[in-house]
């Protein structure tokens, strides 16, 4: 049930945006209500500081970091890198307080990041523990046609219960992806996707200090539902980086002056994501099609990551702080509760509030002055859902959710706490202007 149908169902008068405690209680049984209370305040997970990256490829190229995720372990057999992907259903947490049954690989969605070096040969076993057939397509890689994984065109699909093998040489470096190519609409929507990084034998461009992998995705998960709707074509209401909605997203901790790379991939069912970084500008150095020559790179602060594409950006932050990084589509930084509300800004609800309060004492219309405070009101929310957006920040409530994370730029990232907030130098935070100051600058508010 989304908020719109909740409103309709709860009989809220005249399109009033309302989420009363009383109405909520009547909507749930006592047990469910207890669960709802427990999830009302946005829980913020804590994250470990990641150790310095090991060298993963020639020229000191560091291993990639998959925030909230893992890399696939390899074993070496006769010079071939051997890995194993198990496709199966799993219980996935989008953020504390919200879980669902999704499909993924090796316990994760997105699946583990595959990481190797140009020129290596890989052999990947794929065990299908899904209730239907599947395949794996190696998105962006140039390989023998029979290894491309398109069901029916390049191979028979892998039946449930069977293990098949893919083996090919990594002929060219780049930022690629992998995903199911059988019943794509269902399987990709339910999470059958991951990233595939091939480091070049000879480094391209300046050496980077940190190399992050972020896969964007979108889901339709009705409030209270336990499984995303794979048939949704729009109205996606859970937006994720590496399968997590803010505040479930692990922050990216980097150092002032470091060269940072972020490899973005998009296997959302339907939407492109304009990913925006604050506090710096970046250049796009590669796509899944290859490298962008230095003369063709230009500065940006937002990069559109189209469905079925990767975009690699690099930058050197100069300004320490806690910098927002998010999809710039405003509905992609909301959670389920933020969608489908009737417009309430400027509506005079005094009459309806007075009348409703005779029936429902705690009744309160919301949204007449805007929606800014709705995340932090800490009203009860339905079981297995997130507050409308955000979490508590260092100053006040951060009213962003969904595809949002924080780039934490620190002078000494080796000893910084990834859960800590930036300590601002005195006098460098915006604050109220007093009358004397206004007068001194000739600003008259009368
Ligand atoms: Cu988006």
Short mmCIF file of C-alpha atoms and ligand atoms in Angstrom, two decimals:
data_model
loop_
_atom_site.label_atom_id
_atom_site.label_comp_id
_atom_site.label_asym_id
_atom_site.label_seq_id
_atom_site.Cartn_x
_atom_site.Cartn_y
_atom_site.Cartn_z
CA UNK A 1 0.00 0.00 0.00
CA UNK A 2 1.48 3.37 -0.95
CA UNK A 3 0.68 6.57 0.80
CA UNK A 4 -1.94 7.55 -1.73
CA UNK A 5 -3.93 4.38 -1.28
CA UNK A 6 -3.40 4.64 2.46
CA UNK A 7 -4.99 8.07 2.37
CA UNK A 8 -7.88 6.87 0.29
CA UNK A 9 -8.31 3.89 2.53
CA UNK A 10 -8.18 5.88 5.73
CA UNK A 11 -10.96 8.09 4.50
CA UNK A 12 -9.00 11.31 4.84
CA UNK A 13 -11.33 14.11 3.89
CA UNK A 14 -10.91 16.41 0.92
CA UNK A 15 -7.49 15.19 -0.10
CA UNK A 16 -5.93 16.27 3.16
CA UNK A 17 -2.41 14.92 3.53
CA UNK A 18 -2.75 13.23 6.84
CA UNK A 19 -0.95 10.55 8.73
CA UNK A 20 -2.44 10.52 12.18
CA UNK A 21 -1.27 8.36 14.99
CA UNK A 22 -4.85 7.25 15.57
CA UNK A 23 -5.46 6.32 11.96
CA UNK A 24 -2.23 4.41 11.93
CA UNK A 25 -3.13 2.48 15.03
CA UNK A 26 -6.48 1.51 13.59
CA UNK A 27 -4.68 0.37 10.47
CA UNK A 28 -2.49 -2.11 12.29
CA UNK A 29 -3.05 -4.70 14.93
CA UNK A 30 -1.34 -4.22 18.27
CA UNK A 31 1.67 -6.32 17.35
CA UNK A 32 2.22 -4.56 14.07
CA UNK A 33 1.87 -1.25 15.84
CA UNK A 34 4.66 -2.14 18.22
CA UNK A 35 6.83 -2.98 15.22
CA UNK A 36 5.89 0.33 13.61
CA UNK A 37 6.88 2.26 16.70
CA UNK A 38 10.21 0.54 16.74
CA UNK A 39 10.98 1.66 13.21
CA UNK A 40 9.63 5.17 13.52
CA UNK A 41 12.93 6.91 14.20
CA UNK A 42 15.30 6.54 11.26
CA UNK A 43 17.99 4.17 12.44
CA UNK A 44 21.42 5.10 11.19
CA UNK A 45 23.81 2.21 10.73
CA UNK A 46 27.49 2.56 11.61
CA UNK A 47 30.32 1.66 9.27
CA UNK A 48 33.88 0.46 9.77
CA UNK A 49 36.77 2.47 8.37
CA UNK A 50 38.14 0.58 5.38
CA UNK A 51 41.82 -0.32 5.42
CA UNK A 52 44.06 1.14 2.72
CA UNK A 53 43.44 -0.61 -0.59
CA UNK A 54 45.85 -3.33 -1.63
CA UNK A 55 47.43 -3.00 -5.05
CA UNK A 56 45.27 -4.88 -7.56
CA UNK A 57 46.99 -4.23 -10.87
CA UNK A 58 50.32 -3.05 -12.35
CA UNK A 59 51.38 0.55 -11.74
CA UNK A 60 50.08 0.53 -8.18
CA UNK A 61 46.42 0.54 -9.22
CA UNK A 62 44.39 0.07 -6.03
CA UNK A 63 41.70 -2.55 -5.61
CA UNK A 64 38.18 -1.23 -6.00
CA UNK A 65 35.97 -0.55 -2.99
CA UNK A 66 32.31 -1.50 -3.26
CA UNK A 67 30.56 0.48 -0.48
CA UNK A 68 27.98 -1.74 1.27
CA UNK A 69 29.19 -4.59 -0.94
CA UNK A 70 31.90 -7.16 -1.53
CA UNK A 71 34.25 -8.38 -4.26
CA UNK A 72 34.07 -11.89 -5.65
CA UNK A 73 36.90 -14.09 -4.33
CA UNK A 74 38.94 -15.84 -7.02
CA UNK A 75 41.08 -18.96 -6.89
CA UNK A 76 43.81 -19.48 -9.47
CA UNK A 77 43.80 -22.80 -11.37
CA UNK A 78 46.49 -23.24 -14.04
CA UNK A 79 46.72 -19.50 -14.52
CA UNK A 80 42.95 -19.04 -14.84
CA UNK A 81 40.97 -16.96 -12.33
CA UNK A 82 38.12 -19.14 -11.13
CA UNK A 83 35.02 -17.73 -9.46
CA UNK A 84 31.56 -18.95 -8.51
CA UNK A 85 28.30 -17.02 -8.66
CA UNK A 86 25.21 -18.50 -7.06
CA UNK A 87 21.94 -16.96 -8.22
CA UNK A 88 19.30 -17.18 -5.52
CA UNK A 89 16.57 -15.43 -3.60
CA UNK A 90 17.71 -13.60 -0.50
CA UNK A 91 16.51 -11.41 2.31
CA UNK A 92 17.89 -7.92 1.64
CA UNK A 93 17.96 -4.88 3.90
CA UNK A 94 17.59 -1.59 2.01
CA UNK A 95 18.12 0.42 5.20
CA UNK A 96 17.51 -0.37 8.85
CA UNK A 97 13.78 -0.99 9.18
CA UNK A 98 13.11 -2.10 5.64
CA UNK A 99 13.79 -5.51 4.14
CA UNK A 100 12.50 -7.48 1.21
CA UNK A 101 12.90 -10.80 -0.59
CA UNK A 102 14.97 -10.05 -3.67
CA UNK A 103 17.04 -12.03 -6.16
CA UNK A 104 20.80 -11.65 -6.31
CA UNK A 105 24.14 -13.44 -6.29
CA UNK A 106 26.08 -14.92 -3.36
CA UNK A 107 23.86 -13.26 -0.77
CA UNK A 108 24.02 -9.79 -2.28
CA UNK A 109 22.25 -7.41 -4.61
CA UNK A 110 24.01 -6.08 -6.52
CA UNK A 111 26.07 -9.25 -6.70
CA UNK A 112 29.76 -9.26 -5.70
CA UNK A 113 31.99 -7.00 -7.78
CA UNK A 114 34.15 -8.97 -10.20
CA UNK A 115 37.64 -7.51 -10.41
CA UNK A 116 40.47 -8.68 -12.66
CA UNK A 117 43.22 -7.41 -14.92
CA UNK A 118 43.33 -7.02 -18.69
CA UNK A 119 44.78 -10.12 -20.33
CA UNK A 120 43.68 -12.51 -17.61
CA UNK A 121 41.46 -15.47 -18.36
CA UNK A 122 38.46 -16.02 -16.10
CA UNK A 123 36.23 -19.03 -15.50
CA UNK A 124 32.98 -18.29 -13.69
CA UNK A 125 30.68 -21.07 -12.53
CA UNK A 126 27.06 -20.02 -12.24
CA UNK A 127 24.77 -22.08 -10.03
CA UNK A 128 21.10 -21.38 -10.52
CA UNK A 129 19.10 -21.62 -7.29
CA UNK A 130 16.26 -19.45 -8.60
CA UNK A 131 12.81 -20.90 -9.24
CA UNK A 132 13.22 -20.23 -12.99
CA UNK A 133 16.06 -20.41 -15.54
CA UNK A 134 18.67 -17.67 -15.77
CA UNK A 135 21.82 -16.69 -17.66
CA UNK A 136 24.64 -14.23 -17.05
CA UNK A 137 25.45 -11.57 -19.62
CA UNK A 138 28.84 -9.82 -19.34
CA UNK A 139 27.76 -6.31 -20.19
CA UNK A 140 30.28 -4.31 -22.21
CA UNK A 141 32.88 -7.05 -22.54
CA UNK A 142 34.02 -8.16 -25.97
CA UNK A 143 34.17 -11.96 -25.86
CA UNK A 144 33.28 -15.04 -27.91
CA UNK A 145 29.65 -14.86 -28.95
CA UNK A 146 28.75 -18.08 -27.16
CA UNK A 147 29.82 -16.57 -23.83
CA UNK A 148 27.60 -13.49 -24.13
CA UNK A 149 24.75 -14.98 -22.14
CA UNK A 150 21.68 -13.91 -24.12
CA UNK A 151 19.20 -16.69 -23.54
CA UNK A 152 18.06 -18.34 -26.75
CA UNK A 153 20.47 -16.34 -28.91
CA UNK A 154 23.83 -17.36 -27.46
CA UNK A 155 23.00 -20.28 -25.17
CA UNK A 156 20.21 -22.29 -23.63
CA UNK A 157 19.13 -20.83 -20.27
CA UNK A 158 20.56 -22.42 -17.14
CA UNK A 159 17.76 -24.53 -15.60
CA UNK A 160 17.08 -24.26 -11.86
CA UNK A 161 19.42 -26.48 -9.91
CA UNK A 162 22.17 -26.64 -12.57
CA UNK A 163 25.65 -25.12 -12.61
CA UNK A 164 27.02 -23.86 -15.91
CA UNK A 165 30.40 -22.37 -16.73
CA UNK A 166 31.54 -19.28 -18.61
CA UNK A 167 35.18 -18.91 -19.59
CA UNK A 168 36.87 -16.17 -21.60
CA UNK A 169 39.88 -13.86 -21.84
CA UNK A 170 39.63 -10.28 -20.64
CA UNK A 171 40.78 -8.66 -23.84
CA UNK A 172 40.24 -5.06 -22.87
CA UNK A 173 40.12 -3.01 -19.66
CA UNK A 174 37.17 -1.04 -18.39
CA UNK A 175 34.17 -0.66 -16.11
CA UNK A 176 31.56 -3.23 -17.03
CA UNK A 177 28.56 -4.95 -15.50
CA UNK A 178 26.93 -8.36 -15.41
CA UNK A 179 23.26 -9.20 -15.29
CA UNK A 180 20.71 -11.85 -16.08
CA UNK A 181 19.68 -12.03 -19.74
CA UNK A 182 16.70 -14.32 -19.21
CA UNK A 183 13.32 -12.84 -18.18
CA UNK A 184 15.21 -9.58 -17.76
CA UNK A 185 12.20 -7.57 -16.69
CA UNK A 186 11.68 -9.80 -13.67
CA UNK A 187 15.25 -10.74 -12.89
CA UNK A 188 16.88 -7.32 -13.22
CA UNK A 189 14.00 -5.67 -11.33
CA UNK A 190 14.51 -8.16 -8.50
CA UNK A 191 18.23 -7.41 -8.34
CA UNK A 192 20.15 -9.75 -10.70
CA UNK A 193 23.01 -7.39 -11.51
CA UNK A 194 26.57 -6.55 -10.51
CA UNK A 195 29.70 -4.68 -11.56
CA UNK A 196 32.69 -6.11 -13.43
CA UNK A 197 35.96 -4.15 -13.28
CA UNK A 198 38.91 -4.95 -15.55
CA UNK A 199 42.02 -2.97 -14.64
CA UNK A 200 44.31 -2.03 -17.51
CA UNK A 201 47.71 -3.69 -17.73
CA UNK A 202 49.21 -0.24 -18.08
CA UNK A 203 47.49 2.47 -16.00
CA UNK A 204 45.49 5.02 -17.98
CA UNK A 205 45.65 8.64 -16.75
CA UNK A 206 46.84 9.81 -13.34
CA UNK A 207 47.19 7.18 -10.63
CA UNK A 208 44.17 7.14 -8.33
CA UNK A 209 44.32 6.78 -4.55
CA UNK A 210 40.78 5.44 -4.13
CA UNK A 211 38.57 3.61 -6.57
CA UNK A 212 34.88 3.19 -5.69
CA UNK A 213 32.15 1.16 -7.39
CA UNK A 214 28.52 2.28 -7.09
CA UNK A 215 25.63 0.62 -8.87
CA UNK A 216 22.34 2.49 -9.06
CA UNK A 217 19.02 0.71 -8.96
CA UNK A 218 15.35 1.40 -8.45
CA UNK A 219 12.63 -0.76 -6.97
CA UNK A 220 8.93 -0.66 -6.44
CA UNK A 221 8.24 -1.89 -2.95
CA UNK A 222 4.78 -1.09 -1.64
CA UNK A 223 4.73 -0.07 2.02
CA UNK A 224 4.49 -3.24 4.05
CA UNK A 225 5.19 -5.54 1.06
CA UNK A 226 7.88 -8.19 1.39
CA UNK A 227 8.82 -8.42 -2.28
CA UNK A 228 9.52 -5.72 -4.88
CA UNK A 229 7.07 -5.57 -7.79
CA UNK A 230 9.02 -6.64 -10.89
CA UNK A 231 6.19 -5.60 -13.22
CA UNK A 232 6.43 -1.91 -12.30
CA UNK A 233 7.18 0.40 -15.20
CA UNK A 234 7.17 3.65 -13.22
CA UNK A 235 6.43 4.90 -9.71
CA UNK A 236 9.62 3.35 -8.39
CA UNK A 237 9.76 4.26 -4.74
CA UNK A 238 12.99 2.77 -3.39
CA UNK A 239 16.13 4.19 -4.98
CA UNK A 240 19.49 2.71 -4.16
CA UNK A 241 23.28 2.94 -4.42
CA UNK A 242 24.64 -0.61 -4.20
CA UNK A 243 21.27 -1.83 -3.00
CA UNK A 244 20.98 0.66 -0.12
CA UNK A 245 18.77 3.67 0.48
CA UNK A 246 20.05 6.53 2.64
CA UNK A 247 20.74 6.30 5.57
CA UNK A 248 21.70 2.71 4.71
CA UNK A 249 24.36 3.91 2.24
CA UNK A 250 27.96 3.63 3.39
CA UNK A 251 29.71 7.03 3.18
CA UNK A 252 32.71 7.45 0.88
CA UNK A 253 35.68 8.50 2.99
CA UNK A 254 38.45 10.23 1.00
CA UNK A 255 41.37 12.58 1.61
CA UNK A 256 41.94 16.18 0.61
CA UNK A 257 44.21 16.18 -2.44
CA UNK A 258 43.68 12.52 -3.27
CA UNK A 259 42.79 11.44 -6.78
CA UNK A 260 39.45 9.67 -6.42
CA UNK A 261 37.65 7.52 -8.98
CA UNK A 262 34.00 6.56 -8.77
CA UNK A 263 32.70 3.97 -11.22
CA UNK A 264 28.94 4.36 -11.59
CA UNK A 265 26.78 1.69 -13.21
CA UNK A 266 23.05 1.70 -13.86
CA UNK A 267 20.92 -1.40 -14.23
CA UNK A 268 17.71 0.20 -12.98
CA UNK A 269 14.70 -1.13 -14.88
CA UNK A 270 13.65 2.22 -16.36
CA UNK A 271 15.39 5.37 -15.19
CA UNK A 272 18.61 7.19 -15.94
CA UNK A 273 20.17 8.86 -12.94
CA UNK A 274 21.87 12.28 -13.00
CA UNK A 275 24.40 11.79 -10.21
CA UNK A 276 25.49 15.04 -8.63
CA UNK A 277 28.47 15.68 -6.34
CA UNK A 278 28.82 18.68 -4.09
CA UNK A 279 32.01 20.53 -3.20
CA UNK A 280 34.04 19.62 -6.27
CA UNK A 281 34.00 19.16 -9.99
CA UNK A 282 35.01 16.05 -11.86
CA UNK A 283 35.78 14.74 -15.32
CA UNK A 284 34.36 11.64 -16.95
CA UNK A 285 37.30 9.44 -17.83
CA UNK A 286 35.56 6.34 -19.20
CA UNK A 287 32.31 4.60 -20.04
CA UNK A 288 31.62 0.90 -20.54
CA UNK A 289 32.67 1.55 -24.13
CA UNK A 290 36.21 2.57 -23.22
CA UNK A 291 38.32 5.50 -22.12
CA UNK A 292 37.61 9.14 -22.85
CA UNK A 293 40.76 10.79 -24.15
CA UNK A 294 42.09 13.54 -21.94
CA UNK A 295 41.47 16.18 -24.64
CA UNK A 296 37.78 15.18 -24.72
CA UNK A 297 37.23 15.34 -20.95
CA UNK A 298 35.41 18.38 -19.62
CA UNK A 299 34.48 19.46 -16.11
CA UNK A 300 31.08 18.56 -14.70
CA UNK A 301 29.26 18.43 -11.39
CA UNK A 302 26.50 16.08 -12.55
CA UNK A 303 26.81 13.02 -14.76
CA UNK A 304 23.86 11.20 -16.27
CA UNK A 305 24.24 7.45 -15.94
CA UNK A 306 21.87 5.96 -18.50
CA UNK A 307 20.18 2.60 -17.99
CA UNK A 308 22.56 -0.08 -19.24
CA UNK A 309 25.68 2.11 -18.99
CA UNK A 310 28.64 2.87 -16.81
CA UNK A 311 30.21 6.27 -16.24
CA UNK A 312 33.60 6.68 -14.59
CA UNK A 313 34.40 10.00 -12.93
CA UNK A 314 37.60 11.25 -11.33
CA UNK A 315 38.33 14.24 -9.14
CA UNK A 316 40.64 15.68 -6.52
CA UNK A 317 38.74 17.26 -3.63
CA UNK A 318 40.30 20.40 -2.20
CA UNK A 319 37.69 21.36 0.38
CA UNK A 320 37.24 19.16 3.45
CA UNK A 321 33.71 18.53 4.67
CA UNK A 322 30.66 16.31 4.46
CA UNK A 323 29.57 16.62 0.87
CA UNK A 324 26.29 15.34 -0.52
CA UNK A 325 26.34 12.93 -3.43
CA UNK A 326 22.98 12.00 -4.88
CA UNK A 327 20.74 11.51 -7.85
CA UNK A 328 19.40 14.92 -8.77
CA UNK A 329 15.93 13.67 -9.65
CA UNK A 330 14.05 14.91 -6.62
CA UNK A 331 11.80 11.85 -6.46
CA UNK A 332 14.90 9.68 -6.36
CA UNK A 333 15.96 11.11 -2.99
CA UNK A 334 12.68 10.22 -1.34
CA UNK A 335 11.43 6.94 0.07
CA UNK A 336 8.12 5.19 -0.36
CA UNK A 337 6.20 7.59 1.87
CA UNK A 338 7.09 10.62 -0.23
CA UNK A 339 5.32 9.60 -3.41
CA UNK A 340 1.77 10.06 -4.55
CA UNK A 341 0.67 12.67 -2.03
CA UNK A 342 -2.09 15.14 -2.88
CA UNK A 343 -0.71 18.69 -3.24
CA UNK A 344 -1.29 20.52 0.04
CA UNK A 345 0.88 23.63 -0.10
CA UNK A 346 -1.26 26.70 0.66
CA UNK A 347 -4.41 24.70 1.52
CA UNK A 348 -6.42 26.06 4.48
CA UNK A 349 -7.25 22.95 6.50
CA UNK A 350 -8.58 24.63 9.66
CA UNK A 351 -12.21 23.63 9.04
CA UNK A 352 -11.48 20.04 8.13
CA UNK A 353 -9.05 19.73 11.05
CA UNK A 354 -11.68 21.01 13.47
CA UNK A 355 -14.31 18.63 12.19
CA UNK A 356 -11.98 15.65 11.99
CA UNK A 357 -10.71 16.22 15.52
CA UNK A 358 -14.21 15.42 16.85
CA UNK A 359 -13.86 11.92 15.39
CA UNK A 360 -10.09 11.40 15.55
CA UNK A 361 -8.69 13.47 18.45
CA UNK A 362 -5.10 13.42 17.22
CA UNK A 363 -5.99 14.32 13.65
CA UNK A 364 -3.63 16.78 12.00
CA UNK A 365 -3.43 17.78 8.36
CA UNK A 366 0.08 18.05 6.99
CA UNK A 367 1.97 19.62 4.16
CA UNK A 368 0.19 22.99 4.02
CA UNK A 369 3.48 24.88 4.34
CA UNK A 370 5.56 22.37 2.40
CA UNK A 371 6.89 18.94 3.13
CA UNK A 372 10.24 19.82 4.65
CA UNK A 373 9.54 18.65 8.18
CA UNK A 374 7.81 15.41 7.37
CA UNK A 375 10.83 13.18 7.66
CA UNK A 376 11.71 14.23 11.17
CA UNK A 377 8.27 14.23 12.75
CA UNK A 378 8.95 10.72 13.97
CA UNK A 379 5.36 9.73 13.61
CA UNK A 380 4.64 6.05 13.54
CA UNK A 381 5.21 4.54 10.15
CA UNK A 382 3.87 1.28 8.80
CA UNK A 383 5.92 -1.86 9.42
CA UNK A 384 8.73 -2.51 6.93
CA UNK A 385 8.98 1.01 5.54
CA UNK A 386 11.30 3.99 5.94
CA UNK A 387 10.50 7.48 7.19
CA UNK A 388 9.65 9.72 4.26
CA UNK A 389 13.27 10.67 3.88
CA UNK A 390 16.51 11.19 5.65
CA UNK A 391 18.12 10.81 9.02
CA UNK A 392 19.42 12.98 11.81
CA UNK A 393 22.44 15.05 10.72
CA UNK A 394 24.98 17.13 12.65
CA UNK A 395 22.83 20.29 12.50
CA UNK A 396 19.29 19.03 12.04
CA UNK A 397 17.38 16.45 10.10
CA UNK A 398 18.84 15.67 6.65
CA UNK A 399 15.71 15.56 4.52
CA UNK A 400 17.18 13.44 1.76
CA UNK A 401 16.68 9.71 1.35
CA UNK A 402 16.90 7.08 -1.38
CA UNK A 403 19.79 7.52 -3.81
CA UNK A 404 21.86 9.68 -1.50
CA UNK A 405 25.19 9.21 0.22
CA UNK A 406 27.87 11.38 1.80
CA UNK A 407 31.37 11.98 0.47
CA UNK A 408 33.43 12.62 3.58
CA UNK A 409 36.53 14.60 2.61
CA UNK A 410 39.08 14.68 5.42
CA UNK A 411 42.61 16.01 5.88
CA UNK A 412 43.60 12.71 7.51
CA UNK A 413 41.30 10.00 6.14
CA UNK A 414 43.49 7.21 7.62
CA UNK A 415 42.41 8.14 11.13
CA UNK A 416 38.99 9.66 10.41
CA UNK A 417 35.80 8.06 11.71
CA UNK A 418 33.51 7.24 8.76
CA UNK A 419 30.55 7.75 11.10
CA UNK A 420 31.73 11.14 12.39
CA UNK A 421 30.69 14.53 11.08
CA UNK A 422 32.95 17.26 9.77
CA UNK A 423 34.13 19.79 12.35
CA UNK A 424 33.74 23.18 10.75
CA UNK A 425 36.30 25.92 11.39
CA UNK A 426 34.85 28.75 13.50
CA UNK A 427 32.86 31.25 11.48
CA UNK A 428 32.46 29.01 8.44
CA UNK A 429 28.85 27.88 8.94
CA UNK A 430 25.82 29.82 7.72
CA UNK A 431 23.72 31.29 10.55
CA UNK A 432 21.08 33.87 11.36
CA UNK A 433 21.81 37.52 10.58
CA UNK A 434 21.12 39.93 13.43
CA UNK A 435 19.66 43.39 13.07
CA UNK A 436 22.98 45.19 13.59
CA UNK A 437 24.63 43.23 10.84
CA UNK A 438 21.76 43.84 8.45
CA UNK A 439 21.83 47.53 9.26
CA UNK A 440 25.59 47.70 8.72
CA UNK A 441 25.14 46.26 5.23
CA UNK A 442 22.25 48.57 4.41
CA UNK A 443 19.57 45.87 4.32
CA UNK A 444 16.20 47.07 5.56
CA UNK A 445 13.60 44.39 6.12
CA UNK A 446 10.80 46.85 6.97
CU1 LIG B 1 17.77 8.91 -10.13
#
